Short mmCIF file of C-alpha atoms in Angstrom, two decimals:
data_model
loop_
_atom_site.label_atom_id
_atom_site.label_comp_id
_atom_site.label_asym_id
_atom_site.label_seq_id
_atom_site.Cartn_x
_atom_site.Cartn_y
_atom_site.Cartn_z
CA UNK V 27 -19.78 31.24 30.98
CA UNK V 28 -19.27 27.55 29.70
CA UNK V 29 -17.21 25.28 30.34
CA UNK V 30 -14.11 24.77 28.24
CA UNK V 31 -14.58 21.76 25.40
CA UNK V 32 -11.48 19.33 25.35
CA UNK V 33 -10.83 17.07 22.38
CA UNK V 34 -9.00 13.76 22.45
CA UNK V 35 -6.44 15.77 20.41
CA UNK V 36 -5.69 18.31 23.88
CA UNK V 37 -5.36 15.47 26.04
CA UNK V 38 -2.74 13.96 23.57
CA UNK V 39 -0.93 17.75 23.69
CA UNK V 40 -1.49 17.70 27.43
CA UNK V 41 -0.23 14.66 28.05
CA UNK V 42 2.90 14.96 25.44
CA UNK V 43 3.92 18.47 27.20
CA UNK V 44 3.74 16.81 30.89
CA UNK V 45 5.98 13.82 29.57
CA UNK V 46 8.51 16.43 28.17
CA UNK V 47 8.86 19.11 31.22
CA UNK V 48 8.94 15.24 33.25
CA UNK V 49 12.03 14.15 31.80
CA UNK V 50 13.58 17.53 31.45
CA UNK V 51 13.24 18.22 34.76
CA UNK V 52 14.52 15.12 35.77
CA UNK V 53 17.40 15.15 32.97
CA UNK V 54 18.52 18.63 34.89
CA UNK V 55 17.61 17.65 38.50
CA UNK V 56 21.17 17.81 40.51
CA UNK V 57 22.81 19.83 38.33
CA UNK V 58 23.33 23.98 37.56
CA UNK V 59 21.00 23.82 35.36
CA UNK V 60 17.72 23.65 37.89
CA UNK V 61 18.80 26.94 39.53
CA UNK V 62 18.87 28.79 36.11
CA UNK V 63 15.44 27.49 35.49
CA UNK V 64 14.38 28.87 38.35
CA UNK V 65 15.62 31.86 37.46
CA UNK V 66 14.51 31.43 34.35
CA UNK V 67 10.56 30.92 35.22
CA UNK V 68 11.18 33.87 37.44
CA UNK V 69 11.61 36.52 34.90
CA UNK V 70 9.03 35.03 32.86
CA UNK V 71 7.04 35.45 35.41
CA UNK V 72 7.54 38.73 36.53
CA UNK V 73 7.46 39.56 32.32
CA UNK V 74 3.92 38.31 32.24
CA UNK V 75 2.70 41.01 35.39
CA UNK V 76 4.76 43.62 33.37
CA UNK V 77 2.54 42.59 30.23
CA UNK V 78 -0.82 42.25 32.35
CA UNK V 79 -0.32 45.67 34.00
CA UNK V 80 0.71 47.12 31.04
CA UNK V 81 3.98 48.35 32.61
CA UNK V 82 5.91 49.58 29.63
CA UNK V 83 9.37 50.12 30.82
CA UNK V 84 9.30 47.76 32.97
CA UNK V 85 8.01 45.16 30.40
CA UNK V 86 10.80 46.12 28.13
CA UNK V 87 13.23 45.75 30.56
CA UNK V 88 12.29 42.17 31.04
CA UNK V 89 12.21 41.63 27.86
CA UNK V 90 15.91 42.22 27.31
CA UNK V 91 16.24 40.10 30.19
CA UNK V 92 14.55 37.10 29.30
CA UNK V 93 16.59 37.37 25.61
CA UNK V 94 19.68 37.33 27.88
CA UNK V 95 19.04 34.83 29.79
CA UNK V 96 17.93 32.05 27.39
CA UNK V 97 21.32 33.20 25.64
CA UNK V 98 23.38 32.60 28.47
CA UNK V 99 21.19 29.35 29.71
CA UNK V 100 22.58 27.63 26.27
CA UNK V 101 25.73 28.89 26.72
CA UNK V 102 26.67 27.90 29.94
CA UNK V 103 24.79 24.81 29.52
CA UNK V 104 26.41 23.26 26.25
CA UNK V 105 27.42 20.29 27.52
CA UNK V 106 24.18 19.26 29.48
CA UNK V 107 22.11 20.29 26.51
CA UNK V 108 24.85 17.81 24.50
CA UNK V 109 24.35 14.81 26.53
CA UNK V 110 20.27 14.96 26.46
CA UNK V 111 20.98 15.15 22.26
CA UNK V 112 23.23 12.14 22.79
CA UNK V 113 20.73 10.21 25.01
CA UNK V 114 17.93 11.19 22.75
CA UNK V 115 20.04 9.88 20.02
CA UNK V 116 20.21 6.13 22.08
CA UNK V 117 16.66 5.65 22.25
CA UNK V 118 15.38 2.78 21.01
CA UNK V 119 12.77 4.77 18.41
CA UNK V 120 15.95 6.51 17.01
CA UNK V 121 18.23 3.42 16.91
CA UNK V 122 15.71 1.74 15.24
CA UNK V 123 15.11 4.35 12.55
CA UNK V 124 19.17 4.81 11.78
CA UNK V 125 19.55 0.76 11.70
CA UNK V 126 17.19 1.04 9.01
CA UNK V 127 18.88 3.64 7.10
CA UNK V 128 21.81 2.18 7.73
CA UNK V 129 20.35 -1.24 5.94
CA UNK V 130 19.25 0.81 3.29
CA UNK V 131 22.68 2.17 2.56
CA UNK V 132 24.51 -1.21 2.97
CA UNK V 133 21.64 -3.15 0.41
CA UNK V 134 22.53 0.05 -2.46
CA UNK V 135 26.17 -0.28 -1.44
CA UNK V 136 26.19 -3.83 -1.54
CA UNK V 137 24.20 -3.71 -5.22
CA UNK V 138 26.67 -1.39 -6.86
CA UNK V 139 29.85 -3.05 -5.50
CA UNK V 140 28.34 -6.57 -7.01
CA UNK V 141 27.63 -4.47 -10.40
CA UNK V 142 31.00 -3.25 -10.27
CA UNK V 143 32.55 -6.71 -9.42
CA UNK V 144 31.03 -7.88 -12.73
CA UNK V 145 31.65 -5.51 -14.96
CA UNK V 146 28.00 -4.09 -15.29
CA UNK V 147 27.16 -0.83 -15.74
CA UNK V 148 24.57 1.11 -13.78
CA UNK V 149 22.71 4.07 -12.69
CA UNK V 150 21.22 4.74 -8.94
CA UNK V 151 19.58 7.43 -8.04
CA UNK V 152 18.32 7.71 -4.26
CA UNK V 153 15.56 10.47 -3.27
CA UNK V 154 15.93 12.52 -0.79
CA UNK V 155 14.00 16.00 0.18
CA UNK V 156 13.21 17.10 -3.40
CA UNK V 157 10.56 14.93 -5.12
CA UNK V 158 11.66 12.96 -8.65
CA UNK V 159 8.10 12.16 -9.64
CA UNK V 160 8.71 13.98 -12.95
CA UNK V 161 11.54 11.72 -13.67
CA UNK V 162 9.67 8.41 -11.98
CA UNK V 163 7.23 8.39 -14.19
CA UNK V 164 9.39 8.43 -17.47
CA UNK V 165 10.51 4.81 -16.53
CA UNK V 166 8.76 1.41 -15.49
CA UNK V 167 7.10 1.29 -11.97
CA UNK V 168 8.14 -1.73 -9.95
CA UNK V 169 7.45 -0.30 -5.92
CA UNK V 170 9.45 -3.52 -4.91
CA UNK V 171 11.23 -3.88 -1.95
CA UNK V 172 15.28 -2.89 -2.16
CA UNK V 173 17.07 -5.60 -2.52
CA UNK V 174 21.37 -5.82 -3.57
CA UNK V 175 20.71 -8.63 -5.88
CA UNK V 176 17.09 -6.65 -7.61
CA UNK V 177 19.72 -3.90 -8.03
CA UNK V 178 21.90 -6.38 -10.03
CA UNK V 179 19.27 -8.03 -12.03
CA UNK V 180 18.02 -5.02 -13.00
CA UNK V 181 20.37 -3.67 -14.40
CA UNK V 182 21.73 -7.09 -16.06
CA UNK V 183 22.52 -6.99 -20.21
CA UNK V 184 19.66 -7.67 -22.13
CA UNK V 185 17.21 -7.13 -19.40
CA UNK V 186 14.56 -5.32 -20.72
CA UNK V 187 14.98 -2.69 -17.65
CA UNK V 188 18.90 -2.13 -18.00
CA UNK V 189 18.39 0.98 -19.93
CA UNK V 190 18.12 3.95 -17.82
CA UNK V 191 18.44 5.17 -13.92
CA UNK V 192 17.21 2.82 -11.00
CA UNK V 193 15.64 5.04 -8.36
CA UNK V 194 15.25 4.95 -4.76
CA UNK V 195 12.54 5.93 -2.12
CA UNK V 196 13.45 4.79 1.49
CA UNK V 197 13.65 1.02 1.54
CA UNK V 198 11.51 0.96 -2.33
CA UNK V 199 12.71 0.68 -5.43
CA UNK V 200 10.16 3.11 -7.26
CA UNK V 201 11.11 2.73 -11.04
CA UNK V 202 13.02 1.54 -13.10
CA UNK V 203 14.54 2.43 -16.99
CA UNK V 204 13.95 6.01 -16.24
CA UNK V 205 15.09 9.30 -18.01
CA UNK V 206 17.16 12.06 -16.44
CA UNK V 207 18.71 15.22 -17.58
CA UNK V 208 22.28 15.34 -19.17
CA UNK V 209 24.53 17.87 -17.29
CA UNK V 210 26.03 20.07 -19.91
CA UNK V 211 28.70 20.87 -17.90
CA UNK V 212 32.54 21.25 -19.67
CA UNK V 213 34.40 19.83 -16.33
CA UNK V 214 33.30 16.44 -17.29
CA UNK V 215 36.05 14.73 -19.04
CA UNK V 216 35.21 13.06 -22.48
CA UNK V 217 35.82 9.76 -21.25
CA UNK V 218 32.76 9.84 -19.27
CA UNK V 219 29.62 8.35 -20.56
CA UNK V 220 25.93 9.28 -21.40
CA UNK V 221 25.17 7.60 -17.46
CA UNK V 222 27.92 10.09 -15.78
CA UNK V 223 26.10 12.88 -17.27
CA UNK V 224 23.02 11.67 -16.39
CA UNK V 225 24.02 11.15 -12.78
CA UNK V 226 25.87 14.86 -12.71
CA UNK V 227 22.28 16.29 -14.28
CA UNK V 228 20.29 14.93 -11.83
CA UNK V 229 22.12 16.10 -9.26
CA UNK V 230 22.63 19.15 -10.59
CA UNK V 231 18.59 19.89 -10.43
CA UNK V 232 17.96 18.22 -7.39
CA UNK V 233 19.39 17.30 -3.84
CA UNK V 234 19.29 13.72 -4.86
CA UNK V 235 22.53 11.01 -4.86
CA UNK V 236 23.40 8.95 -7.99
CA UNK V 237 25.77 6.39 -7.98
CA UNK V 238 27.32 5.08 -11.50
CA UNK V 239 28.92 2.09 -12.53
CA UNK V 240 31.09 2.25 -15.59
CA UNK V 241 30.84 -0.77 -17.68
CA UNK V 242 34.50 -0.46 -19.25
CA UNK V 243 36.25 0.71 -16.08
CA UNK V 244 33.86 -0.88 -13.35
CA UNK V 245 34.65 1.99 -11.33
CA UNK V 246 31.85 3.53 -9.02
CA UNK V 247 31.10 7.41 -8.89
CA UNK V 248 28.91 9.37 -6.88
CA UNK V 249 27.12 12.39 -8.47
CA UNK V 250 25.70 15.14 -5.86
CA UNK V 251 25.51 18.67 -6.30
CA UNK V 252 27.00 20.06 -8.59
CA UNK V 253 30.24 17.22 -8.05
CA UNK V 254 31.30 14.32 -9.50
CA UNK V 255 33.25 12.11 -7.04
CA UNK V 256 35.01 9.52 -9.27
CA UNK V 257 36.88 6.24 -8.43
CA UNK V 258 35.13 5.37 -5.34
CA UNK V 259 37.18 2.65 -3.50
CA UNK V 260 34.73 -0.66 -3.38
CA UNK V 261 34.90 -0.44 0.87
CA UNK V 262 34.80 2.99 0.82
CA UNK V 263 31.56 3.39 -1.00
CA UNK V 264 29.02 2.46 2.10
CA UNK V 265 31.10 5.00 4.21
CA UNK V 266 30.62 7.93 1.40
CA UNK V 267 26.90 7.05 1.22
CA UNK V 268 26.45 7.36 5.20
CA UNK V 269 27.76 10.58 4.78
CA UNK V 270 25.60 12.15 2.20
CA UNK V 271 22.42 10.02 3.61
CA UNK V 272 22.91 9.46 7.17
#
């Protein structure tokens, strides 16, 4: 028989599971928790003899049991299992990645408010699950860092990229001038504009956000789903984005 061939890839599994049973075992050390594991590894245990002796009844027993018990372990467990989500949630690897979605949101924020402010009219569309390459590559490529003030010079009259939706990867702005499907749908009120539509089509098609800026009213909308939320307050508009983003 030979011997068993380990990659650099099993050590890195190896290594990963003993880090995780570490700190769980640690996180429930002192608490009610341990004794249910026990418990736990127990029937487990006993379920892999039934399974190796090809006990049958017995086997199904445990199997109900071990169903049971995993039920009852999150159950009666709730709030430990809360606090290791909420301590998972202050590590510095998870700070770090909601500080920079959280930049993200206050540079798009802080673009539309400024195009608002001045009376500019705009079209952002931020990407989120579903994929918009069909509708990046109608516009202009510019892969350029996201920026508030890129935002506002974009979309700035007579630039030559003003036309069109602005839209968003992560922390990139991925094109610019692009063309998106006009919703069709009769809720929209005449008053609103070719971009409205445009945002409300987009959203309609795809999970992604669009914020507008009307150029006569300079109020700020946010099109996802199949919903239109119209005359977003200025220092309410980070908050709404955090909600739908975050």
């Amino acid at each position: 028989m030979g011997f068993l061939r380990l990659t650099w890839i099993d050590f890195i599994d190896i290594l990963v599971i003993g880090v995780l049973i570490y700190y769980f075992l640690r996180f429930i050390r002192g608490t009610r928790a341990l004794q249910m594991m026990a418990g736990l590894i127990m029937i487990f245990f006993l379920a892999f003899i039934a399974d190796f002796l090809n006990l049958q009844g017995f086997s199904w027993i445990m199997s109900g049991f071990k169903t049971a018990w995993i039920v009852a372990f999150v159950i009666l467990f709730q709030p430990e299992i809360r606090n290791a989500l909420a301590t998972l949630g202050k590590t510095r690897f998870i700070r770090a990645f909601i500080r920079e979605e959280e930049d993200i949101i206050a540079e798009i924020a802080n673009g539309a408010i400024e195009l608002s402010e001045r009376g500019i009219g705009g079209l952002i569309v931020i990407e989120k699950r579903t994929g918009l390459k069909n509708y990046i590559d109608t516009g202009i490529s510019l892969d350029a860092k996201l920026k508030s003030d890129l935002i506002s010079t974009i979309f700035t009259p007579y630039s030559p990229l003003h036309d069109g939706a602005v839209i968003i990867r992560g922390n990139t702005i991925v094109a610019a001038a692009c063309i998106l499907p006009l919703s069709d749908s009769p809720n929209l009120p005449h008053t609103m504009g070719t971009r409205h539509r445009a945002a409300l089509g987009i959203a309609e098609e795809t999970d992604a956000v669009a914020i507008v800026i009307s150029e006569e009213t300079r109020k700020i909308s946010i099109a996802v789903g199949r919903e239109l939320k119209t005359d977003i307050a200025r220092d309410k508009l980070k908050e709404e984005l955090q909600k739908l983003l975050l």
